[in-house]
JSON list of C-alpha atoms in Angstrom, two decimals:
[
{"chain": "A", "resi": 1, "resn": "MET", "atom": "CA", "xyz": [-0.75, 1.42, 0.65]},
{"chain": "A", "resi": 2, "resn": "PHE", "atom": "CA", "xyz": [-1.62, 4.43, 2.77]},
{"chain": "A", "resi": 3, "resn": "ASN", "atom": "CA", "xyz": [-3.12, 2.18, 5.44]},
{"chain": "A", "resi": 4, "resn": "SER", "atom": "CA", "xyz": [0.19, 0.31, 5.82]},
{"chain": "A", "resi": 5, "resn": "THR", "atom": "CA", "xyz": [1.59, 3.58, 7.24]},
{"chain": "A", "resi": 6, "resn": "LEU", "atom": "CA", "xyz": [-1.16, 3.61, 9.90]},
{"chain": "A", "resi": 7, "resn": "THR", "atom": "CA", "xyz": [-1.57, -0.07, 10.83]},
{"chain": "A", "resi": 8, "resn": "LYS", "atom": "CA", "xyz": [0.18, -1.17, 14.02]},
{"chain": "A", "resi": 9, "resn": "ASP", "atom": "CA", "xyz": [1.20, -4.82, 13.59]},
{"chain": "A", "resi": 10, "resn": "GLU", "atom": "CA", "xyz": [4.83, -5.89, 13.99]},
{"chain": "A", "resi": 11, "resn": "ALA", "atom": "CA", "xyz": [4.18, -9.25, 12.28]},
{"chain": "A", "resi": 12, "resn": "PHE", "atom": "CA", "xyz": [3.53, -7.27, 9.09]},
{"chain": "A", "resi": 13, "resn": "LEU", "atom": "CA", "xyz": [6.31, -4.73, 9.73]},
{"chain": "A", "resi": 14, "resn": "CYS", "atom": "CA", "xyz": [3.71, -2.02, 10.28]},
{"chain": "A", "resi": 15, "resn": "PRO", "atom": "CA", "xyz": [3.49, 0.83, 10.56]},
{"chain": "A", "resi": 16, "resn": "VAL", "atom": "CA", "xyz": [5.85, 1.44, 7.65]},
{"chain": "A", "resi": 17, "resn": "ASP", "atom": "CA", "xyz": [7.57, 4.78, 7.23]},
{"chain": "A", "resi": 18, "resn": "GLY", "atom": "CA", "xyz": [6.35, 5.11, 3.66]},
{"chain": "A", "resi": 19, "resn": "SER", "atom": "CA", "xyz": [4.78, 3.11, 0.86]},
{"chain": "A", "resi": 20, "resn": "ILE", "atom": "CA", "xyz": [4.73, 3.20, -2.91]},
{"chain": "A", "resi": 21, "resn": "MET", "atom": "CA", "xyz": [1.78, 2.11, -5.06]},
{"chain": "A", "resi": 22, "resn": "ILE", "atom": "CA", "xyz": [2.52, 1.25, -8.68]},
{"chain": "A", "resi": 23, "resn": "THR", "atom": "CA", "xyz": [-0.45, 2.10, -10.88]},
{"chain": "A", "resi": 24, "resn": "ALA", "atom": "CA", "xyz": [-1.07, 1.15, -14.49]},
{"chain": "A", "resi": 25, "resn": "SER", "atom": "CA", "xyz": [-3.47, -0.17, -17.10]},
{"chain": "A", "resi": 26, "resn": "HIS", "atom": "CA", "xyz": [-6.91, 1.16, -16.16]},
{"chain": "A", "resi": 27, "resn": "LEU", "atom": "CA", "xyz": [-5.88, 4.76, -15.55]},
{"chain": "A", "resi": 28, "resn": "PRO", "atom": "CA", "xyz": [-5.19, 7.38, -18.22]},
{"chain": "A", "resi": 29, "resn": "PHE", "atom": "CA", "xyz": [-1.50, 7.33, -19.23]},
{"chain": "A", "resi": 30, "resn": "ASN", "atom": "CA", "xyz": [-0.77, 10.58, -17.38]},
{"chain": "A", "resi": 31, "resn": "ARG", "atom": "CA", "xyz": [-2.07, 9.11, -14.10]},
{"chain": "A", "resi": 32, "resn": "ASN", "atom": "CA", "xyz": [-0.02, 5.90, -14.21]},
{"chain": "A", "resi": 33, "resn": "GLY", "atom": "CA", "xyz": [3.20, 5.53, -12.30]},
{"chain": "A", "resi": 34, "resn": "PHE", "atom": "CA", "xyz": [4.23, 5.63, -8.69]},
{"chain": "A", "resi": 35, "resn": "LYS", "atom": "CA", "xyz": [2.14, 7.07, -5.86]},
{"chain": "A", "resi": 36, "resn": "PHE", "atom": "CA", "xyz": [4.02, 7.76, -2.62]},
{"chain": "A", "resi": 37, "resn": "PHE", "atom": "CA", "xyz": [2.44, 7.73, 0.86]},
{"chain": "A", "resi": 38, "resn": "THR", "atom": "CA", "xyz": [3.43, 8.53, 4.44]},
{"chain": "A", "resi": 39, "resn": "ASN", "atom": "CA", "xyz": [1.17, 8.53, 7.49]},
{"chain": "A", "resi": 40, "resn": "ALA", "atom": "CA", "xyz": [0.37, 12.16, 6.64]},
{"chain": "A", "resi": 41, "resn": "GLY", "atom": "CA", "xyz": [-1.12, 11.15, 3.26]},
{"chain": "A", "resi": 42, "resn": "GLY", "atom": "CA", "xyz": [0.01, 11.13, -0.35]},
{"chain": "A", "resi": 43, "resn": "LEU", "atom": "CA", "xyz": [3.06, 13.04, -1.48]},
{"chain": "A", "resi": 44, "resn": "GLY", "atom": "CA", "xyz": [2.66, 15.85, -3.98]},
{"chain": "A", "resi": 45, "resn": "LYS", "atom": "CA", "xyz": [4.91, 16.83, -6.88]},
{"chain": "A", "resi": 46, "resn": "ASN", "atom": "CA", "xyz": [7.23, 18.99, -4.77]},
{"chain": "A", "resi": 47, "resn": "ASP", "atom": "CA", "xyz": [7.60, 16.26, -2.12]},
{"chain": "A", "resi": 48, "resn": "ILE", "atom": "CA", "xyz": [8.39, 13.64, -4.76]},
{"chain": "A", "resi": 49, "resn": "LYS", "atom": "CA", "xyz": [10.89, 15.92, -6.45]},
{"chain": "A", "resi": 50, "resn": "ASP", "atom": "CA", "xyz": [12.63, 16.43, -3.10]},
{"chain": "A", "resi": 51, "resn": "VAL", "atom": "CA", "xyz": [12.74, 12.67, -2.39]},
{"chain": "A", "resi": 52, "resn": "LEU", "atom": "CA", "xyz": [14.16, 11.93, -5.83]},
{"chain": "A", "resi": 53, "resn": "GLU", "atom": "CA", "xyz": [16.78, 14.69, -5.58]},
{"chain": "A", "resi": 54, "resn": "ARG", "atom": "CA", "xyz": [17.90, 13.41, -2.18]},
{"chain": "A", "resi": 55, "resn": "ALA", "atom": "CA", "xyz": [18.06, 9.83, -3.47]},
{"chain": "A", "resi": 56, "resn": "ALA", "atom": "CA", "xyz": [20.10, 10.95, -6.48]},
{"chain": "A", "resi": 57, "resn": "ASP", "atom": "CA", "xyz": [22.53, 12.83, -4.22]},
{"chain": "A", "resi": 58, "resn": "ILE", "atom": "CA", "xyz": [22.98, 9.76, -2.01]},
{"chain": "A", "resi": 59, "resn": "TYR", "atom": "CA", "xyz": [23.41, 7.47, -5.02]},
{"chain": "A", "resi": 60, "resn": "ASN", "atom": "CA", "xyz": [25.98, 9.77, -6.64]},
{"chain": "A", "resi": 61, "resn": "GLN", "atom": "CA", "xyz": [28.12, 9.61, -3.48]},
{"chain": "A", "resi": 62, "resn": "PHE", "atom": "CA", "xyz": [28.45, 5.83, -3.68]},
{"chain": "A", "resi": 63, "resn": "ILE", "atom": "CA", "xyz": [31.58, 4.22, -5.00]},
{"chain": "A", "resi": 64, "resn": "ALA", "atom": "CA", "xyz": [31.29, 0.83, -6.70]},
{"chain": "A", "resi": 65, "resn": "LYS", "atom": "CA", "xyz": [32.34, -1.16, -3.61]},
{"chain": "A", "resi": 66, "resn": "SER", "atom": "CA", "xyz": [30.01, 0.64, -1.20]},
{"chain": "A", "resi": 67, "resn": "LEU", "atom": "CA", "xyz": [27.14, 0.44, -3.70]},
{"chain": "A", "resi": 68, "resn": "ALA", "atom": "CA", "xyz": [27.57, -3.34, -4.04]},
{"chain": "A", "resi": 69, "resn": "ASN", "atom": "CA", "xyz": [27.71, -3.66, -0.23]},
{"chain": "A", "resi": 70, "resn": "SER", "atom": "CA", "xyz": [24.53, -1.59, 0.18]},
{"chain": "A", "resi": 71, "resn": "GLU", "atom": "CA", "xyz": [22.72, -3.62, -2.49]},
{"chain": "A", "resi": 72, "resn": "ARG", "atom": "CA", "xyz": [23.73, -6.87, -0.73]},
{"chain": "A", "resi": 73, "resn": "LYS", "atom": "CA", "xyz": [22.48, -5.59, 2.64]},
{"chain": "A", "resi": 74, "resn": "ALA", "atom": "CA", "xyz": [19.22, -4.34, 1.13]},
{"chain": "A", "resi": 75, "resn": "SER", "atom": "CA", "xyz": [18.60, -7.66, -0.65]},
{"chain": "A", "resi": 76, "resn": "SER", "atom": "CA", "xyz": [19.13, -9.62, 2.56]},
{"chain": "A", "resi": 77, "resn": "SER", "atom": "CA", "xyz": [16.70, -7.42, 4.51]},
{"chain": "A", "resi": 78, "resn": "ILE", "atom": "CA", "xyz": [13.68, -7.80, 2.20]},
{"chain": "A", "resi": 79, "resn": "LYS", "atom": "CA", "xyz": [10.71, -9.60, 3.76]},
{"chain": "A", "resi": 80, "resn": "GLN", "atom": "CA", "xyz": [7.52, -10.30, 1.85]},
{"chain": "A", "resi": 81, "resn": "VAL", "atom": "CA", "xyz": [4.24, -10.12, 3.76]},
{"chain": "A", "resi": 82, "resn": "ASP", "atom": "CA", "xyz": [0.59, -10.57, 2.77]},
{"chain": "A", "resi": 83, "resn": "TYR", "atom": "CA", "xyz": [-0.91, -7.31, 3.96]},
{"chain": "A", "resi": 84, "resn": "MET", "atom": "CA", "xyz": [-4.27, -7.79, 2.16]},
{"chain": "A", "resi": 85, "resn": "ASN", "atom": "CA", "xyz": [-5.76, -9.85, 5.00]},
{"chain": "A", "resi": 86, "resn": "VAL", "atom": "CA", "xyz": [-4.78, -7.21, 7.58]},
{"chain": "A", "resi": 87, "resn": "TYR", "atom": "CA", "xyz": [-6.17, -4.43, 5.38]},
{"chain": "A", "resi": 88, "resn": "THR", "atom": "CA", "xyz": [-9.50, -6.13, 4.70]},
{"chain": "A", "resi": 89, "resn": "SER", "atom": "CA", "xyz": [-9.94, -7.11, 8.34]},
{"chain": "A", "resi": 90, "resn": "ASP", "atom": "CA", "xyz": [-9.32, -3.50, 9.42]},
{"chain": "A", "resi": 91, "resn": "LEU", "atom": "CA", "xyz": [-11.70, -2.26, 6.71]},
{"chain": "A", "resi": 92, "resn": "VAL", "atom": "CA", "xyz": [-14.45, -4.61, 7.92]},
{"chain": "A", "resi": 93, "resn": "LYS", "atom": "CA", "xyz": [-13.94, -3.41, 11.51]},
{"chain": "A", "resi": 94, "resn": "ALA", "atom": "CA", "xyz": [-14.18, 0.22, 10.36]},
{"chain": "A", "resi": 95, "resn": "VAL", "atom": "CA", "xyz": [-17.44, -0.46, 8.48]},
{"chain": "A", "resi": 96, "resn": "HIS", "atom": "CA", "xyz": [-18.92, -2.24, 11.51]},
{"chain": "A", "resi": 97, "resn": "LYS", "atom": "CA", "xyz": [-17.91, 0.60, 13.83]},
{"chain": "A", "resi": 98, "resn": "ALA", "atom": "CA", "xyz": [-19.22, 3.33, 11.51]},
{"chain": "A", "resi": 99, "resn": "ALA", "atom": "CA", "xyz": [-22.54, 1.48, 11.19]},
{"chain": "A", "resi": 100, "resn": "GLY", "atom": "CA", "xyz": [-23.03, 1.31, 14.94]},
{"chain": "A", "resi": 101, "resn": "SER", "atom": "CA", "xyz": [-21.77, -2.28, 15.24]},
{"chain": "A", "resi": 102, "resn": "ILE", "atom": "CA", "xyz": [-24.83, -3.85, 13.62]},
{"chain": "A", "resi": 103, "resn": "GLU", "atom": "CA", "xyz": [-24.22, -7.45, 12.55]},
{"chain": "A", "resi": 104, "resn": "LYS", "atom": "CA", "xyz": [-24.35, -7.08, 8.75]},
{"chain": "A", "resi": 105, "resn": "PRO", "atom": "CA", "xyz": [-24.13, -3.37, 7.95]},
{"chain": "A", "resi": 106, "resn": "LEU", "atom": "CA", "xyz": [-24.10, -3.92, 4.19]},
{"chain": "A", "resi": 107, "resn": "GLY", "atom": "CA", "xyz": [-26.76, -6.63, 4.19]},
{"chain": "A", "resi": 108, "resn": "GLY", "atom": "CA", "xyz": [-29.38, -6.13, 1.49]},
{"chain": "A", "resi": 109, "resn": "PHE", "atom": "CA", "xyz": [-27.23, -3.77, -0.59]},
{"chain": "A", "resi": 110, "resn": "HIS", "atom": "CA", "xyz": [-26.22, -4.61, -4.14]},
{"chain": "A", "resi": 111, "resn": "ILE", "atom": "CA", "xyz": [-22.57, -3.54, -4.38]},
{"chain": "A", "resi": 112, "resn": "VAL", "atom": "CA", "xyz": [-20.69, -3.30, -7.67]},
{"chain": "A", "resi": 113, "resn": "VAL", "atom": "CA", "xyz": [-16.91, -3.00, -7.84]},
{"chain": "A", "resi": 114, "resn": "ASP", "atom": "CA", "xyz": [-14.97, -2.20, -11.00]},
{"chain": "A", "resi": 115, "resn": "ALA", "atom": "CA", "xyz": [-11.44, -3.49, -10.60]},
{"chain": "A", "resi": 116, "resn": "GLY", "atom": "CA", "xyz": [-10.44, -2.22, -14.03]},
{"chain": "A", "resi": 117, "resn": "ASN", "atom": "CA", "xyz": [-7.70, -4.17, -15.72]},
{"chain": "A", "resi": 118, "resn": "GLY", "atom": "CA", "xyz": [-5.71, -4.48, -12.51]},
{"chain": "A", "resi": 119, "resn": "PRO", "atom": "CA", "xyz": [-4.88, -7.46, -10.33]},
{"chain": "A", "resi": 120, "resn": "ASN", "atom": "CA", "xyz": [-8.41, -8.82, -9.84]},
{"chain": "A", "resi": 121, "resn": "ALA", "atom": "CA", "xyz": [-7.19, -11.66, -7.63]},
{"chain": "A", "resi": 122, "resn": "LYS", "atom": "CA", "xyz": [-6.57, -9.14, -4.85]},
{"chain": "A", "resi": 123, "resn": "VAL", "atom": "CA", "xyz": [-10.10, -7.79, -5.22]},
{"chain": "A", "resi": 124, "resn": "GLN", "atom": "CA", "xyz": [-11.44, -11.35, -4.94]},
{"chain": "A", "resi": 125, "resn": "CYS", "atom": "CA", "xyz": [-9.32, -11.80, -1.81]},
{"chain": "A", "resi": 126, "resn": "ALA", "atom": "CA", "xyz": [-10.98, -8.73, -0.30]},
{"chain": "A", "resi": 127, "resn": "PHE", "atom": "CA", "xyz": [-14.47, -10.02, -1.11]},
{"chain": "A", "resi": 128, "resn": "ASP", "atom": "CA", "xyz": [-13.61, -13.41, 0.36]},
{"chain": "A", "resi": 129, "resn": "SER", "atom": "CA", "xyz": [-12.49, -11.68, 3.56]},
{"chain": "A", "resi": 130, "resn": "PHE", "atom": "CA", "xyz": [-15.70, -9.64, 3.71]},
{"chain": "A", "resi": 131, "resn": "SER", "atom": "CA", "xyz": [-17.89, -12.70, 3.28]},
{"chain": "A", "resi": 132, "resn": "LYS", "atom": "CA", "xyz": [-15.99, -14.61, 5.99]},
{"chain": "A", "resi": 133, "resn": "LEU", "atom": "CA", "xyz": [-16.41, -11.67, 8.35]},
{"chain": "A", "resi": 134, "resn": "ASN", "atom": "CA", "xyz": [-20.16, -11.32, 7.74]},
{"chain": "A", "resi": 135, "resn": "ILE", "atom": "CA", "xyz": [-20.06, -7.77, 6.47]}
]
């Protein structure tokens, strides 16, 4: 999610101003929830408190008609994109660059990834991208 604030690609609406990662399942209960990012990094407790207080103030100023109008506009502006391919491609490029641009910088290594109880399909997508890009 952090990388979506750094990537420059209009087709994927990037860079975004901020991103939110929803975490659950494999983390301890007190580490689950929402993680907020800007291009400066992750937001801390004070930052999140400020964002939520501002959002509450804005929400409390809505009247029913203006709230319905805002919800309609927001719903019509949502666009879904598949950012995983952009992310994995950028990750592969970064690994190649850091390794001095050798052809298969991770060749010969045995790499283990624990995806926890999360969405393993996305992890498989990343591995598929790596294998296609000869990392």
